[in-house]
Amino acid sequence: MPAHRPTLATDLDTLLRSTADRRRMLHWLMASAATPLAACGGGAEVSIGGVGTSTGSSEGSSTVSSCSIIPEETAGPYPGDGSNYNSNGIANALSLSGIVRSDIRNSVAGASGTAAGIPLTLTLQLVNTAGSCANLAGYAIYLWHCTRDGLYSMYSTGVTAENFLRGVQQTDSNGKVTFLTIFPGCYAGRMPHMHFEVYPSLASATGAANKVKTSQIAFPTATCNEVYATSGYGNSAANLSAISFASDNVFSDGTELQMASISGTTSNGYSASLVVGIAS
């Protein structure tokens, strides 16, 4: 059978949500309320993913001072959330034993593969745009993305029996989840990205019918260039040189609310974060 490798055409076929006009208005409103970056320190205000954030004095706690709804985006053709099929039938990673986990580099439920790549620790903070940006505890976030070779577990030839780089977590009292994964590769026609879905509870995170938000995470081009200059990332450097945020079919209307803040090195790995606003 032909390889199920992600392409621009397949992503375009599933790009069914969000209009450019709505996104442009959202970004204009966000720009008008933008808060400048302040010096680091206890209680300092910083900018994370285009959203003003006031960090508390205790490690891991934070409150958000301003927030906007993250754009709704396509789940793409490889969601593994029970909404479509792979070569074995309905593809639903959410039904797998062990899918609720922080480290998503290994497969679960009897599969034994491990996704190689530069380590990336990703923290997402879920906040309520309809409630003074309050942290949303007890929700569930399902994250998935491609390998360093641009393949999606459960779908792409060679990894159909694997389910790595997919995982679910419940938000803590600060509205946060943290995933340990790898930096994703860049396949032809798309900027590097990750997908995620938000569910109102862990118990409801069983299939796409229960999700309340679908979006994508973008990464700074400079960091992508650093990663793709290392060995192991195949054609990612060449694919990245042929695409830009301006020509990407998802991010072309702006990334202010979807761009992860990131730090680290190729030798030590990276840490990234993003505030995710939803109306609840």
Short mmCIF file of N, CA, C and O in Angstrom, two decimals, residues 128-231:
data_model
loop_
_atom_site.label_atom_id
_atom_site.label_comp_id
_atom_site.label_asym_id
_atom_site.label_seq_id
_atom_site.Cartn_x
_atom_site.Cartn_y
_atom_site.Cartn_z
N ASN A 128 -9.54 30.26 31.16
CA ASN A 128 -10.90 30.58 30.77
C ASN A 128 -11.01 32.03 30.32
O ASN A 128 -10.95 32.95 31.13
N THR A 129 -11.18 32.26 29.04
CA THR A 129 -11.30 33.62 28.51
C THR A 129 -12.60 34.28 28.92
O THR A 129 -12.72 35.51 28.87
N ALA A 130 -13.59 33.47 29.33
CA ALA A 130 -14.89 34.01 29.74
C ALA A 130 -14.96 34.19 31.26
O ALA A 130 -16.01 34.57 31.78
N GLY A 131 -13.86 33.94 31.95
CA GLY A 131 -13.85 34.04 33.40
C GLY A 131 -12.57 34.61 33.94
O GLY A 131 -11.90 33.99 34.78
N SER A 132 -12.20 35.81 33.49
CA SER A 132 -11.03 36.53 34.00
C SER A 132 -9.75 35.72 33.87
O SER A 132 -8.85 35.83 34.71
N CYS A 133 -9.65 34.92 32.84
CA CYS A 133 -8.45 34.12 32.56
C CYS A 133 -8.11 33.15 33.69
O CYS A 133 -6.94 32.81 33.91
N ALA A 134 -9.14 32.68 34.39
CA ALA A 134 -8.91 31.75 35.49
C ALA A 134 -8.36 30.43 34.95
O ALA A 134 -8.73 29.98 33.86
N ASN A 135 -7.48 29.81 35.72
CA ASN A 135 -6.95 28.51 35.33
C ASN A 135 -8.07 27.47 35.32
O ASN A 135 -8.93 27.46 36.20
N LEU A 136 -8.04 26.61 34.32
CA LEU A 136 -9.07 25.58 34.17
C LEU A 136 -8.50 24.23 34.60
O LEU A 136 -7.76 23.58 33.86
N ALA A 137 -8.85 23.81 35.80
CA ALA A 137 -8.40 22.53 36.33
C ALA A 137 -9.39 21.43 35.97
O ALA A 137 -10.59 21.68 35.78
N GLY A 138 -8.90 20.20 35.84
CA GLY A 138 -9.76 19.05 35.62
C GLY A 138 -10.16 18.81 34.19
O GLY A 138 -10.93 17.89 33.91
N TYR A 139 -9.66 19.62 33.25
CA TYR A 139 -9.89 19.36 31.83
C TYR A 139 -8.86 18.33 31.36
O TYR A 139 -7.92 17.99 32.08
N ALA A 140 -9.03 17.86 30.15
CA ALA A 140 -8.06 16.93 29.58
C ALA A 140 -7.55 17.47 28.25
O ALA A 140 -8.31 18.06 27.48
N ILE A 141 -6.26 17.29 28.01
CA ILE A 141 -5.65 17.72 26.75
C ILE A 141 -4.99 16.51 26.09
O ILE A 141 -4.19 15.81 26.71
N TYR A 142 -5.38 16.27 24.85
CA TYR A 142 -4.80 15.21 24.03
C TYR A 142 -3.84 15.85 23.04
O TYR A 142 -4.24 16.70 22.24
N LEU A 143 -2.57 15.44 23.09
CA LEU A 143 -1.53 15.99 22.22
C LEU A 143 -1.03 14.91 21.28
O LEU A 143 -0.85 13.76 21.69
N TRP A 144 -0.80 15.29 20.00
CA TRP A 144 -0.16 14.36 19.07
C TRP A 144 0.63 15.14 18.02
O TRP A 144 0.33 16.29 17.72
N HIS A 145 1.67 14.50 17.48
CA HIS A 145 2.47 15.15 16.44
C HIS A 145 3.29 14.11 15.70
O HIS A 145 3.32 12.92 16.08
N CYS A 146 3.98 14.55 14.65
CA CYS A 146 4.74 13.63 13.82
C CYS A 146 6.11 13.33 14.41
O CYS A 146 6.58 14.01 15.32
N THR A 147 6.75 12.31 13.86
CA THR A 147 8.10 11.93 14.26
C THR A 147 9.12 12.90 13.66
O THR A 147 8.77 13.81 12.90
N ARG A 148 10.40 12.68 13.96
CA ARG A 148 11.44 13.51 13.36
C ARG A 148 11.54 13.28 11.86
O ARG A 148 12.12 14.09 11.13
N ASP A 149 10.95 12.18 11.37
CA ASP A 149 10.92 11.89 9.93
C ASP A 149 9.63 12.36 9.27
O ASP A 149 9.41 12.11 8.09
N GLY A 150 8.75 13.01 10.04
CA GLY A 150 7.50 13.52 9.47
C GLY A 150 6.41 12.49 9.35
O GLY A 150 5.47 12.67 8.55
N LEU A 151 6.47 11.42 10.12
CA LEU A 151 5.47 10.35 10.06
C LEU A 151 4.57 10.40 11.29
O LEU A 151 4.99 10.81 12.38
N TYR A 152 3.33 9.94 11.12
CA TYR A 152 2.37 9.89 12.22
C TYR A 152 2.09 8.45 12.62
O TYR A 152 1.68 7.64 11.78
N SER A 153 2.31 8.15 13.90
CA SER A 153 2.00 6.81 14.38
C SER A 153 0.54 6.49 14.13
O SER A 153 -0.31 7.38 14.04
N MET A 154 0.25 5.21 13.96
CA MET A 154 -1.08 4.67 13.69
C MET A 154 -1.51 4.83 12.22
O MET A 154 -2.44 4.15 11.78
N TYR A 155 -0.85 5.69 11.46
CA TYR A 155 -1.27 5.96 10.08
C TYR A 155 -0.17 5.73 9.04
O TYR A 155 -0.43 5.15 7.99
N SER A 156 1.00 6.26 9.26
CA SER A 156 2.05 6.26 8.23
C SER A 156 2.71 4.89 8.11
O SER A 156 2.94 4.20 9.11
N THR A 157 3.01 4.51 6.88
CA THR A 157 3.65 3.22 6.62
C THR A 157 4.95 3.11 7.41
O THR A 157 5.78 4.00 7.39
N GLY A 158 5.09 2.00 8.09
CA GLY A 158 6.26 1.76 8.92
C GLY A 158 6.00 2.00 10.39
O GLY A 158 6.71 1.46 11.24
N VAL A 159 4.97 2.81 10.71
CA VAL A 159 4.65 3.08 12.12
C VAL A 159 3.15 2.89 12.39
O VAL A 159 2.63 3.39 13.40
N THR A 160 2.46 2.15 11.54
CA THR A 160 1.02 1.94 11.75
C THR A 160 0.74 1.15 13.02
O THR A 160 -0.33 1.30 13.62
N ALA A 161 1.68 0.30 13.43
CA ALA A 161 1.48 -0.49 14.65
C ALA A 161 1.89 0.26 15.90
O ALA A 161 1.70 -0.24 17.02
N GLU A 162 2.45 1.45 15.75
CA GLU A 162 2.90 2.24 16.89
C GLU A 162 1.87 3.31 17.27
O GLU A 162 1.01 3.67 16.47
N ASN A 163 1.97 3.79 18.50
CA ASN A 163 1.08 4.87 18.96
C ASN A 163 1.85 5.91 19.76
O ASN A 163 1.26 6.65 20.55
N PHE A 164 3.19 5.96 19.56
CA PHE A 164 3.98 6.96 20.25
C PHE A 164 3.66 8.37 19.76
O PHE A 164 3.00 8.56 18.73
N LEU A 165 4.12 9.35 20.51
CA LEU A 165 3.88 10.78 20.24
C LEU A 165 2.39 11.11 20.26
O LEU A 165 1.91 11.99 19.55
N ARG A 166 1.69 10.40 21.14
CA ARG A 166 0.28 10.65 21.42
C ARG A 166 0.08 10.45 22.91
O ARG A 166 0.60 9.49 23.48
N GLY A 167 -0.65 11.35 23.55
CA GLY A 167 -0.89 11.19 24.98
C GLY A 167 -1.93 12.15 25.49
O GLY A 167 -2.21 13.18 24.88
N VAL A 168 -2.51 11.80 26.63
CA VAL A 168 -3.56 12.58 27.27
C VAL A 168 -3.15 12.88 28.70
O VAL A 168 -2.56 12.02 29.38
N GLN A 169 -3.46 14.10 29.16
CA GLN A 169 -3.26 14.44 30.56
C GLN A 169 -4.39 15.33 31.05
O GLN A 169 -5.03 16.04 30.27
N GLN A 170 -4.60 15.27 32.36
CA GLN A 170 -5.59 16.12 33.01
C GLN A 170 -4.91 17.36 33.57
O GLN A 170 -3.85 17.27 34.18
N THR A 171 -5.52 18.54 33.35
CA THR A 171 -4.93 19.78 33.85
C THR A 171 -4.98 19.83 35.37
O THR A 171 -5.96 19.43 36.00
N ASP A 172 -3.89 20.35 35.97
CA ASP A 172 -3.80 20.44 37.42
C ASP A 172 -4.48 21.70 37.92
O ASP A 172 -5.19 22.39 37.17
N SER A 173 -4.28 22.03 39.20
CA SER A 173 -4.95 23.19 39.80
C SER A 173 -4.55 24.50 39.14
O SER A 173 -5.25 25.51 39.25
N ASN A 174 -3.38 24.51 38.45
CA ASN A 174 -2.93 25.69 37.72
C ASN A 174 -3.33 25.65 36.25
O ASN A 174 -2.87 26.48 35.46
N GLY A 175 -4.16 24.68 35.90
CA GLY A 175 -4.59 24.55 34.51
C GLY A 175 -3.52 23.99 33.61
O GLY A 175 -3.63 24.10 32.38
N LYS A 176 -2.49 23.36 34.17
CA LYS A 176 -1.33 22.95 33.39
C LYS A 176 -1.23 21.45 33.18
O LYS A 176 -1.64 20.65 34.01
N VAL A 177 -0.64 21.10 32.02
CA VAL A 177 -0.17 19.75 31.74
C VAL A 177 1.23 19.88 31.16
O VAL A 177 1.55 20.87 30.52
N THR A 178 2.06 18.88 31.40
CA THR A 178 3.41 18.88 30.85
C THR A 178 3.68 17.55 30.18
O THR A 178 3.50 16.49 30.79
N PHE A 179 4.09 17.62 28.92
CA PHE A 179 4.41 16.42 28.14
C PHE A 179 5.91 16.38 27.87
O PHE A 179 6.52 17.40 27.54
N LEU A 180 6.50 15.20 28.01
CA LEU A 180 7.88 14.97 27.58
C LEU A 180 7.82 14.25 26.25
O LEU A 180 7.27 13.15 26.14
N THR A 181 8.36 14.87 25.21
CA THR A 181 8.27 14.33 23.87
C THR A 181 9.57 14.64 23.11
O THR A 181 10.61 14.82 23.71
N ILE A 182 9.50 14.70 21.80
CA ILE A 182 10.64 15.09 20.97
C ILE A 182 10.25 16.28 20.12
O ILE A 182 9.06 16.55 19.91
N PHE A 183 11.25 17.00 19.64
CA PHE A 183 10.97 18.09 18.72
C PHE A 183 10.49 17.48 17.39
O PHE A 183 11.14 16.59 16.84
N PRO A 184 9.34 17.92 16.88
CA PRO A 184 8.79 17.31 15.66
C PRO A 184 9.59 17.65 14.41
O PRO A 184 10.23 18.71 14.34
N GLY A 185 9.54 16.78 13.42
CA GLY A 185 10.16 17.05 12.14
C GLY A 185 9.31 17.98 11.30
O GLY A 185 8.21 18.39 11.70
N CYS A 186 9.82 18.34 10.14
CA CYS A 186 9.09 19.18 9.19
C CYS A 186 8.86 18.39 7.92
O CYS A 186 9.81 17.98 7.26
N TYR A 187 7.60 18.14 7.60
CA TYR A 187 7.31 17.44 6.35
C TYR A 187 6.86 18.43 5.28
O TYR A 187 6.54 19.59 5.57
N ALA A 188 6.87 18.00 4.04
CA ALA A 188 6.63 18.90 2.91
C ALA A 188 5.26 19.56 3.00
O ALA A 188 4.24 18.91 3.21
N GLY A 189 5.25 20.88 2.85
CA GLY A 189 4.00 21.63 2.76
C GLY A 189 3.48 22.21 4.05
O GLY A 189 2.48 22.94 4.03
N ARG A 190 4.10 21.91 5.21
CA ARG A 190 3.65 22.45 6.49
C ARG A 190 4.83 22.93 7.32
O ARG A 190 5.90 22.31 7.32
N MET A 191 4.61 24.02 8.04
CA MET A 191 5.58 24.43 9.06
C MET A 191 5.53 23.42 10.21
O MET A 191 4.49 22.78 10.43
N PRO A 192 6.62 23.26 10.94
CA PRO A 192 6.61 22.34 12.09
C PRO A 192 5.49 22.71 13.06
O PRO A 192 5.27 23.89 13.35
N HIS A 193 4.81 21.71 13.58
CA HIS A 193 3.65 21.98 14.43
C HIS A 193 3.30 20.76 15.28
O HIS A 193 3.78 19.66 15.02
N MET A 194 2.45 20.98 16.25
CA MET A 194 1.82 19.92 17.02
C MET A 194 0.32 20.16 17.05
O MET A 194 -0.13 21.31 16.94
N HIS A 195 -0.43 19.08 17.19
CA HIS A 195 -1.88 19.16 17.29
C HIS A 195 -2.32 18.90 18.74
O HIS A 195 -1.67 18.14 19.46
N PHE A 196 -3.44 19.48 19.13
CA PHE A 196 -4.03 19.09 20.41
C PHE A 196 -5.54 19.32 20.40
O PHE A 196 -6.07 20.14 19.64
N GLU A 197 -6.21 18.57 21.27
CA GLU A 197 -7.64 18.71 21.49
C GLU A 197 -7.87 18.88 22.99
O GLU A 197 -7.16 18.29 23.80
N VAL A 198 -8.87 19.69 23.33
CA VAL A 198 -9.24 19.91 24.72
C VAL A 198 -10.59 19.24 24.98
O VAL A 198 -11.53 19.38 24.20
N TYR A 199 -10.65 18.52 26.11
CA TYR A 199 -11.88 17.85 26.54
C TYR A 199 -12.29 18.38 27.90
O TYR A 199 -11.43 18.77 28.71
N PRO A 200 -13.59 18.42 28.19
CA PRO A 200 -14.05 19.00 29.47
C PRO A 200 -13.65 18.21 30.70
O PRO A 200 -13.69 18.74 31.82
N SER A 201 -13.26 16.94 30.53
CA SER A 201 -12.82 16.12 31.65
C SER A 201 -12.02 14.95 31.12
O SER A 201 -12.08 14.63 29.92
N LEU A 202 -11.28 14.30 32.00
CA LEU A 202 -10.55 13.11 31.59
C LEU A 202 -11.50 11.99 31.20
O LEU A 202 -11.24 11.25 30.24
N ALA A 203 -12.61 11.89 31.91
CA ALA A 203 -13.58 10.84 31.62
C ALA A 203 -14.21 11.00 30.24
O ALA A 203 -14.60 10.02 29.61
N SER A 204 -14.29 12.25 29.76
CA SER A 204 -14.91 12.50 28.45
C SER A 204 -13.92 12.39 27.30
O SER A 204 -14.31 12.45 26.13
N ALA A 205 -12.64 12.23 27.61
CA ALA A 205 -11.61 12.17 26.56
C ALA A 205 -11.52 10.77 25.98
O ALA A 205 -10.51 10.08 26.08
N THR A 206 -12.62 10.37 25.35
CA THR A 206 -12.72 9.04 24.76
C THR A 206 -12.91 9.06 23.25
O THR A 206 -12.80 8.04 22.59
N GLY A 207 -13.22 10.23 22.69
CA GLY A 207 -13.44 10.34 21.27
C GLY A 207 -13.72 11.77 20.86
O GLY A 207 -14.10 12.61 21.69
N ALA A 208 -13.53 12.06 19.58
CA ALA A 208 -13.61 13.43 19.08
C ALA A 208 -14.96 14.09 19.31
O ALA A 208 -15.03 15.33 19.37
N ALA A 209 -16.01 13.31 19.44
CA ALA A 209 -17.34 13.90 19.62
C ALA A 209 -17.44 14.73 20.90
O ALA A 209 -18.29 15.61 21.01
N ASN A 210 -16.56 14.49 21.86
CA ASN A 210 -16.64 15.18 23.14
C ASN A 210 -15.69 16.36 23.27
O ASN A 210 -15.72 17.06 24.28
N LYS A 211 -14.87 16.62 22.28
CA LYS A 211 -13.89 17.70 22.40
C LYS A 211 -14.56 19.06 22.35
O LYS A 211 -15.61 19.25 21.75
N VAL A 212 -13.90 20.04 23.01
CA VAL A 212 -14.43 21.41 23.02
C VAL A 212 -13.52 22.38 22.28
O VAL A 212 -13.90 23.53 22.05
N LYS A 213 -12.33 21.95 21.91
CA LYS A 213 -11.41 22.81 21.16
C LYS A 213 -10.37 21.94 20.46
O LYS A 213 -9.90 20.94 21.00
N THR A 214 -10.04 22.35 19.23
CA THR A 214 -8.94 21.73 18.48
C THR A 214 -8.05 22.84 17.96
O THR A 214 -8.54 23.82 17.40
N SER A 215 -6.75 22.72 18.17
CA SER A 215 -5.86 23.75 17.67
C SER A 215 -4.48 23.16 17.38
O SER A 215 -4.29 21.94 17.48
N GLN A 216 -3.54 24.03 17.03
CA GLN A 216 -2.18 23.61 16.71
C GLN A 216 -1.17 24.55 17.35
O GLN A 216 -1.49 25.71 17.62
N ILE A 217 0.03 24.03 17.57
CA ILE A 217 1.11 24.78 18.20
C ILE A 217 2.21 25.02 17.17
O ILE A 217 2.61 24.09 16.46
N ALA A 218 2.70 26.24 17.09
CA ALA A 218 3.79 26.59 16.18
C ALA A 218 5.08 26.75 16.98
O ALA A 218 5.06 26.97 18.19
N PHE A 219 6.22 26.68 16.27
CA PHE A 219 7.52 26.81 16.90
C PHE A 219 8.37 27.83 16.14
O PHE A 219 8.28 27.93 14.92
N PRO A 220 9.21 28.60 16.86
CA PRO A 220 10.02 29.62 16.20
C PRO A 220 10.93 29.02 15.13
O PRO A 220 11.54 27.97 15.33
N THR A 221 11.02 29.69 14.01
CA THR A 221 11.82 29.19 12.88
C THR A 221 13.29 29.04 13.26
O THR A 221 13.96 28.09 12.83
N ALA A 222 13.81 29.96 14.08
CA ALA A 222 15.21 29.88 14.47
C ALA A 222 15.51 28.59 15.22
O ALA A 222 16.54 27.95 15.00
N THR A 223 14.60 28.19 16.10
CA THR A 223 14.78 26.94 16.84
C THR A 223 14.68 25.75 15.91
O THR A 223 15.46 24.79 16.01
N CYS A 224 13.74 25.80 14.99
CA CYS A 224 13.60 24.71 14.01
C CYS A 224 14.89 24.55 13.21
O CYS A 224 15.36 23.42 12.98
N ASN A 225 15.48 25.64 12.79
CA ASN A 225 16.73 25.58 12.03
C ASN A 225 17.85 24.95 12.85
O ASN A 225 18.66 24.18 12.33
N GLU A 226 17.91 25.28 14.15
CA GLU A 226 18.91 24.68 15.03
C GLU A 226 18.74 23.16 15.08
O GLU A 226 19.71 22.41 14.95
N VAL A 227 17.52 22.73 15.32
CA VAL A 227 17.24 21.30 15.45
C VAL A 227 17.52 20.55 14.16
O VAL A 227 18.16 19.49 14.15
N TYR A 228 17.08 21.11 13.05
CA TYR A 228 17.19 20.40 11.77
C TYR A 228 18.60 20.40 11.20
O TYR A 228 18.88 19.70 10.22
N ALA A 229 19.49 21.15 11.83
CA ALA A 229 20.91 21.11 11.44
C ALA A 229 21.63 19.92 12.06
O ALA A 229 22.76 19.62 11.69
N THR A 230 20.96 19.23 12.99
CA THR A 230 21.55 18.05 13.62
C THR A 230 21.24 16.81 12.79
O THR A 230 20.36 16.81 11.93
N SER A 231 21.96 15.73 13.07
CA SER A 231 21.71 14.48 12.35
C SER A 231 20.43 13.83 12.85
O SER A 231 20.03 14.02 14.00
#
